[in-house]
PDB file of C-alpha atoms in Angstrom:
ATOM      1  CA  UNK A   1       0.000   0.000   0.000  1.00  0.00           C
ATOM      2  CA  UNK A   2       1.212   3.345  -1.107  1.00  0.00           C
ATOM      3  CA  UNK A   3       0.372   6.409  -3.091  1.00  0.00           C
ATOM      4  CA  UNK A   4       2.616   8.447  -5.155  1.00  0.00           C
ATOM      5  CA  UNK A   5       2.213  11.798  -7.004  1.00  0.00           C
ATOM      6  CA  UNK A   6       0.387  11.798 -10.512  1.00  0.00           C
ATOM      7  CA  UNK A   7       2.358  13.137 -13.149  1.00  0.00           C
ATOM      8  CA  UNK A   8       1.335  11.894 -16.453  1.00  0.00           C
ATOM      9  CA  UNK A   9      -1.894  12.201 -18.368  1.00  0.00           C
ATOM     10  CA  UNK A  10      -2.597   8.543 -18.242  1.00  0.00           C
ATOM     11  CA  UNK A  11      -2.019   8.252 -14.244  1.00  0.00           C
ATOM     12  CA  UNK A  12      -4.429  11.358 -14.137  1.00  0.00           C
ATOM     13  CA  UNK A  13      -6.781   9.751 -16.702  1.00  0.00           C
ATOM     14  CA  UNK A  14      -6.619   6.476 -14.024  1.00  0.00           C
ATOM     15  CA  UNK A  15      -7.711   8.900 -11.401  1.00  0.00           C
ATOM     16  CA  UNK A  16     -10.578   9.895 -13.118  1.00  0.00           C
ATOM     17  CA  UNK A  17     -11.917   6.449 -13.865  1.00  0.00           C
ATOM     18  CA  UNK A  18     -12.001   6.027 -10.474  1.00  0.00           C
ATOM     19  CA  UNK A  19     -13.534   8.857  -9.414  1.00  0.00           C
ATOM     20  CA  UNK A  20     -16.435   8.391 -12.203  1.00  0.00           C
ATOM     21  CA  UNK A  21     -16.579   4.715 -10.472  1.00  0.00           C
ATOM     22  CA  UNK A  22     -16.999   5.816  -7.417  1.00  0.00           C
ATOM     23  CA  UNK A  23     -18.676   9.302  -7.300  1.00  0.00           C
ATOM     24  CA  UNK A  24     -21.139   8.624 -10.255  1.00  0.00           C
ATOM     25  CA  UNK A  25     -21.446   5.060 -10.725  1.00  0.00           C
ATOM     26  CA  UNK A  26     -22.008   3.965  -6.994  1.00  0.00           C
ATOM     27  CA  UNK A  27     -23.293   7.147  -5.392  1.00  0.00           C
ATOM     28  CA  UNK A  28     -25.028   8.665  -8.161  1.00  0.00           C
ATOM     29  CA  UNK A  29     -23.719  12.307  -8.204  1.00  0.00           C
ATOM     30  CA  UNK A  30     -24.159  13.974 -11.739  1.00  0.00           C
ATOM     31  CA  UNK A  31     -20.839  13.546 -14.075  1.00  0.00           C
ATOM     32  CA  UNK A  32     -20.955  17.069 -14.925  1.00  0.00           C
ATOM     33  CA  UNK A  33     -19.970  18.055 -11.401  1.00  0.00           C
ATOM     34  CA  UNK A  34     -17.242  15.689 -10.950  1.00  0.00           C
ATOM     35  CA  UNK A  35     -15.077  16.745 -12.900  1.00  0.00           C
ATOM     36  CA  UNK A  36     -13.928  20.787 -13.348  1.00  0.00           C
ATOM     37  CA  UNK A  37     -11.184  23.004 -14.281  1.00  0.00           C
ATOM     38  CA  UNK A  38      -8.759  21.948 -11.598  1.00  0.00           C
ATOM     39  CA  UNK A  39      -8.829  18.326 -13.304  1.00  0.00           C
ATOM     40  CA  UNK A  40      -5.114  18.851 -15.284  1.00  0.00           C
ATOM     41  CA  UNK A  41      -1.630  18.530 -15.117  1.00  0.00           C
ATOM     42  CA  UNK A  42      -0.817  22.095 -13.955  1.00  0.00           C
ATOM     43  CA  UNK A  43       0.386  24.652 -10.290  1.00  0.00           C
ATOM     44  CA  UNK A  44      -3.012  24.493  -9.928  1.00  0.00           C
ATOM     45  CA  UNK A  45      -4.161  21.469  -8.207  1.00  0.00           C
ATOM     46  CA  UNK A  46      -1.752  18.562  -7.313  1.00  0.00           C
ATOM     47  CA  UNK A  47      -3.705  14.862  -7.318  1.00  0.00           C
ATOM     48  CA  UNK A  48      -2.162  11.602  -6.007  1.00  0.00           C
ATOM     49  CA  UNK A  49      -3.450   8.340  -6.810  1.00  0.00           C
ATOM     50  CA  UNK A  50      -3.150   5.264  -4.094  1.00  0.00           C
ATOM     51  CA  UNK A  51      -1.812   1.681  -4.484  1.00  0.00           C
ATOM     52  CA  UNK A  52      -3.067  -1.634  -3.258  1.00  0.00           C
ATOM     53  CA  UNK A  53      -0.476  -4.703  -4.457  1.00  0.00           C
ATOM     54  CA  UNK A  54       0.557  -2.323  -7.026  1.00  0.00           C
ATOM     55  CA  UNK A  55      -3.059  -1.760  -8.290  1.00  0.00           C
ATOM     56  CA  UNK A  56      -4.376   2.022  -8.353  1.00  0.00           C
ATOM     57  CA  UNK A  57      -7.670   2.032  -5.978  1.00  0.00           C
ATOM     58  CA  UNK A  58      -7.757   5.256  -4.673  1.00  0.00           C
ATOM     59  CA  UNK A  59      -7.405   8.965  -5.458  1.00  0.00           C
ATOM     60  CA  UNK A  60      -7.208  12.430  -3.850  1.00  0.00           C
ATOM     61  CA  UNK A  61      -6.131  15.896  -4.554  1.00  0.00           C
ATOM     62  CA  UNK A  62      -5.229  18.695  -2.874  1.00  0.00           C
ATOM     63  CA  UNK A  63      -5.579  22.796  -4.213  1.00  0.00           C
ATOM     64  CA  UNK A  64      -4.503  25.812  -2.203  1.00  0.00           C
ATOM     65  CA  UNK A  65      -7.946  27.637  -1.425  1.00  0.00           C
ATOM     66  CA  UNK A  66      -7.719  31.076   0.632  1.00  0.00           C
ATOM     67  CA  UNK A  67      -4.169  30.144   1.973  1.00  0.00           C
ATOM     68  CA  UNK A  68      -5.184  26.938   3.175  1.00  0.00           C
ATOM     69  CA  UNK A  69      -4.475  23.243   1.818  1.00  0.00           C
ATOM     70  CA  UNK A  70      -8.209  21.685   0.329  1.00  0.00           C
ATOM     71  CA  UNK A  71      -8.178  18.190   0.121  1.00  0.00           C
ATOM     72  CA  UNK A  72     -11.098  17.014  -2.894  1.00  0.00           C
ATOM     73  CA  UNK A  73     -12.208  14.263  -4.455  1.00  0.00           C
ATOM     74  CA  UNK A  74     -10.954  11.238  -2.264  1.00  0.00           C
ATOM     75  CA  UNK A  75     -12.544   8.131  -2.914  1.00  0.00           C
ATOM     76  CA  UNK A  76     -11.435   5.063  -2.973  1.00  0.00           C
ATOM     77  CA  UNK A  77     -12.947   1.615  -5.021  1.00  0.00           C
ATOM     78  CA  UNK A  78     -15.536  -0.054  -2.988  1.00  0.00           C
ATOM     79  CA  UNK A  79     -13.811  -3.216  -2.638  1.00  0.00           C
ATOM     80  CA  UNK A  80     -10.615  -1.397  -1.154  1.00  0.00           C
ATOM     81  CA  UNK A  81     -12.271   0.331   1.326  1.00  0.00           C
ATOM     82  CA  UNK A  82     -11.618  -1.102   5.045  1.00  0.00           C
ATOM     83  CA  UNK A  83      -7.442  -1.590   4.048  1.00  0.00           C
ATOM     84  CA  UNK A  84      -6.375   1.615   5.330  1.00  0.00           C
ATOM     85  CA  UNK A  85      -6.194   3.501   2.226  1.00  0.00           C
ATOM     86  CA  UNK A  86      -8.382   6.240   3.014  1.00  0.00           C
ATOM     87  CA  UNK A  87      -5.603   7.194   5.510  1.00  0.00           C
ATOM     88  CA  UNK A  88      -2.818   6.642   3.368  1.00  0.00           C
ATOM     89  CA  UNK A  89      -5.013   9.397   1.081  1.00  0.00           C
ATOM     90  CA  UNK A  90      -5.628  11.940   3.776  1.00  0.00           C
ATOM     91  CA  UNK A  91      -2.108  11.616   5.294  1.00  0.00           C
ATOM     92  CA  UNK A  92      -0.284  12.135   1.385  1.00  0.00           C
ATOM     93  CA  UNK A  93      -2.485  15.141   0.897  1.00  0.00           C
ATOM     94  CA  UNK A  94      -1.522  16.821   4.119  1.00  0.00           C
ATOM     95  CA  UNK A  95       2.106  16.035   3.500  1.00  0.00           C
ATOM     96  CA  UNK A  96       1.857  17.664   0.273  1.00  0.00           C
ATOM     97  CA  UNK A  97       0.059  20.787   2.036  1.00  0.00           C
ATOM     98  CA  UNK A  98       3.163  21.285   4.972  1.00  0.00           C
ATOM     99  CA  UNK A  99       5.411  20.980   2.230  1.00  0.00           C
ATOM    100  CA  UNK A 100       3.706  24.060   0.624  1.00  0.00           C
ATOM    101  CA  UNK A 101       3.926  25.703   3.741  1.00  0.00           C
ATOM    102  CA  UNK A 102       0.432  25.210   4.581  1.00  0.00           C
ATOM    103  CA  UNK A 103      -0.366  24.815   8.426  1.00  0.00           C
ATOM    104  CA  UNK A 104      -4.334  24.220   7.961  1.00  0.00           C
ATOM    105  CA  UNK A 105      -6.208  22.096   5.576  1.00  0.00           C
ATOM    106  CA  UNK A 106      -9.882  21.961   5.182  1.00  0.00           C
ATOM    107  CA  UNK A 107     -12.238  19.432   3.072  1.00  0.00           C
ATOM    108  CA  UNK A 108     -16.046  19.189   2.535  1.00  0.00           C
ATOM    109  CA  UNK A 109     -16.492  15.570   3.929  1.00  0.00           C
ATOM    110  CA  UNK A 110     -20.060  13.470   3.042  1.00  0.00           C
ATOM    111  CA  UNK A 111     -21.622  13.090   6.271  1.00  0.00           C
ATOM    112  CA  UNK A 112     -21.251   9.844   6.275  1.00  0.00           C
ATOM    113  CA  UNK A 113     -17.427   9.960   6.480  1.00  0.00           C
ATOM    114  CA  UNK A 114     -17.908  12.594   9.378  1.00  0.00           C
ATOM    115  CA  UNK A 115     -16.631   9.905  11.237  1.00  0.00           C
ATOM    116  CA  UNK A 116     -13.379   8.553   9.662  1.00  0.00           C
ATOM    117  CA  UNK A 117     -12.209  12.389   9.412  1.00  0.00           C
ATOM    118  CA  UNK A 118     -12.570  13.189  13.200  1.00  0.00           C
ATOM    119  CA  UNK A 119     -10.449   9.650  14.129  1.00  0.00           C
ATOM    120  CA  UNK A 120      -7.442  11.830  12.108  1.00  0.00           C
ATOM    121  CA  UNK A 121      -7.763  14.434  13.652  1.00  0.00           C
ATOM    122  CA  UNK A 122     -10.397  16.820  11.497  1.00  0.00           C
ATOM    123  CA  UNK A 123     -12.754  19.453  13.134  1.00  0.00           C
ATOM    124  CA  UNK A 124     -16.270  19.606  12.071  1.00  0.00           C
ATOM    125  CA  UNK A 125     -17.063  23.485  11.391  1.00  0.00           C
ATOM    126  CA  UNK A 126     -20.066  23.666   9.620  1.00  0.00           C
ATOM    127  CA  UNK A 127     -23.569  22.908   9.547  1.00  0.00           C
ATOM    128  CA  UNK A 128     -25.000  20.465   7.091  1.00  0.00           C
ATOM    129  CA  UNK A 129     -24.467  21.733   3.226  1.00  0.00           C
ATOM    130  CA  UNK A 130     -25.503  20.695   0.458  1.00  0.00           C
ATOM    131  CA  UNK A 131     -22.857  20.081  -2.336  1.00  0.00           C
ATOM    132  CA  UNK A 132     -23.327  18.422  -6.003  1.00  0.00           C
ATOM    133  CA  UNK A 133     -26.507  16.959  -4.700  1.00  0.00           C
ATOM    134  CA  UNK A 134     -25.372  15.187  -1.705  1.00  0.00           C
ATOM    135  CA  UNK A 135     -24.825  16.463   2.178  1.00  0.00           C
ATOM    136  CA  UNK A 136     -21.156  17.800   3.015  1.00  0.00           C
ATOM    137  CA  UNK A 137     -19.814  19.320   5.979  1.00  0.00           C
ATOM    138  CA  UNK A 138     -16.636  21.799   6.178  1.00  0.00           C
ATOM    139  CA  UNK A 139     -13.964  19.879   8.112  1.00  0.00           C
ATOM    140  CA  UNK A 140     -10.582  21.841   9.059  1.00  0.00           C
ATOM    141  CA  UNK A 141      -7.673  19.841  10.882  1.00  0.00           C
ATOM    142  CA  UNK A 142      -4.158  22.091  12.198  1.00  0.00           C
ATOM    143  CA  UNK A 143      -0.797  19.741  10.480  1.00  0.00           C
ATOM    144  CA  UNK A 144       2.083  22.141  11.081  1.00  0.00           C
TER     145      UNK A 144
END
């Protein structure tokens, strides 16, 4: 298990299969929101993709949003979840933030992962949102 940087077109194009799998196939969000302008190979927005025996199962990327690190988009093939990968996701992205020189990062979590972010340390500060269709909450977690 292990995640590395994505720096080719067809590693990013890998990230985006599994995000359609994931985000549109299984939980039915609308294709035309998954995917936007930060979905390239530029400064802009830096995405990872995650390993299991040398298989890419998960992805995640961060931006820098009003000087703090904004981890989107992390999901992770349904029959991956429960290895630890999720972790491995969260714990790349904030690396990648401190090395930016970020000290806070922030994400708009499902509700239903409420749970999984506050066991790594994430602060819920927001009421209940709704976000391409589905409820979100604003989660922000110190890493300095």
């Amino acid at each position: 298990m292990d995640s590395k940087r994505i720096t080719t077109e067809n590693d990013l194009k890998i990230a985006f299969h599994i995000r359609k799998e994931v985000f549109v196939e299984e939980q039915g969000f609308q294709l035309e929101s998954e995917f936007d302008e930060f979905d390239t190979l530029n400064a802009l927005c830096e995405h990872i993709l995650v390993y299991y025996n040398e298989k890419p199962v998960g992805t995640g990327r961060l931006r820098v949003v009003d000087g703090l690190g904004k981890l989107e988009r992390i999901c992770i093939l349904e029959s991956y979840r429960k290895f630890g990968l999720g972790k491995i996701i969260i714990k790349t992205l904030e690396e990648m933030a401190k090395e930016k020189g970020l000290s806070l990062v922030k994400l708009h979590g499902q509700t239903q992962a409420e749970g999984f972010y506050k066991k790594l340390g994430y602060q819920t500060s927001s009421d209940i949102f709704m976000e391409d269709g589905g409820p979100h909450l604003l989660m922000i977690k110190e890493v300095c």
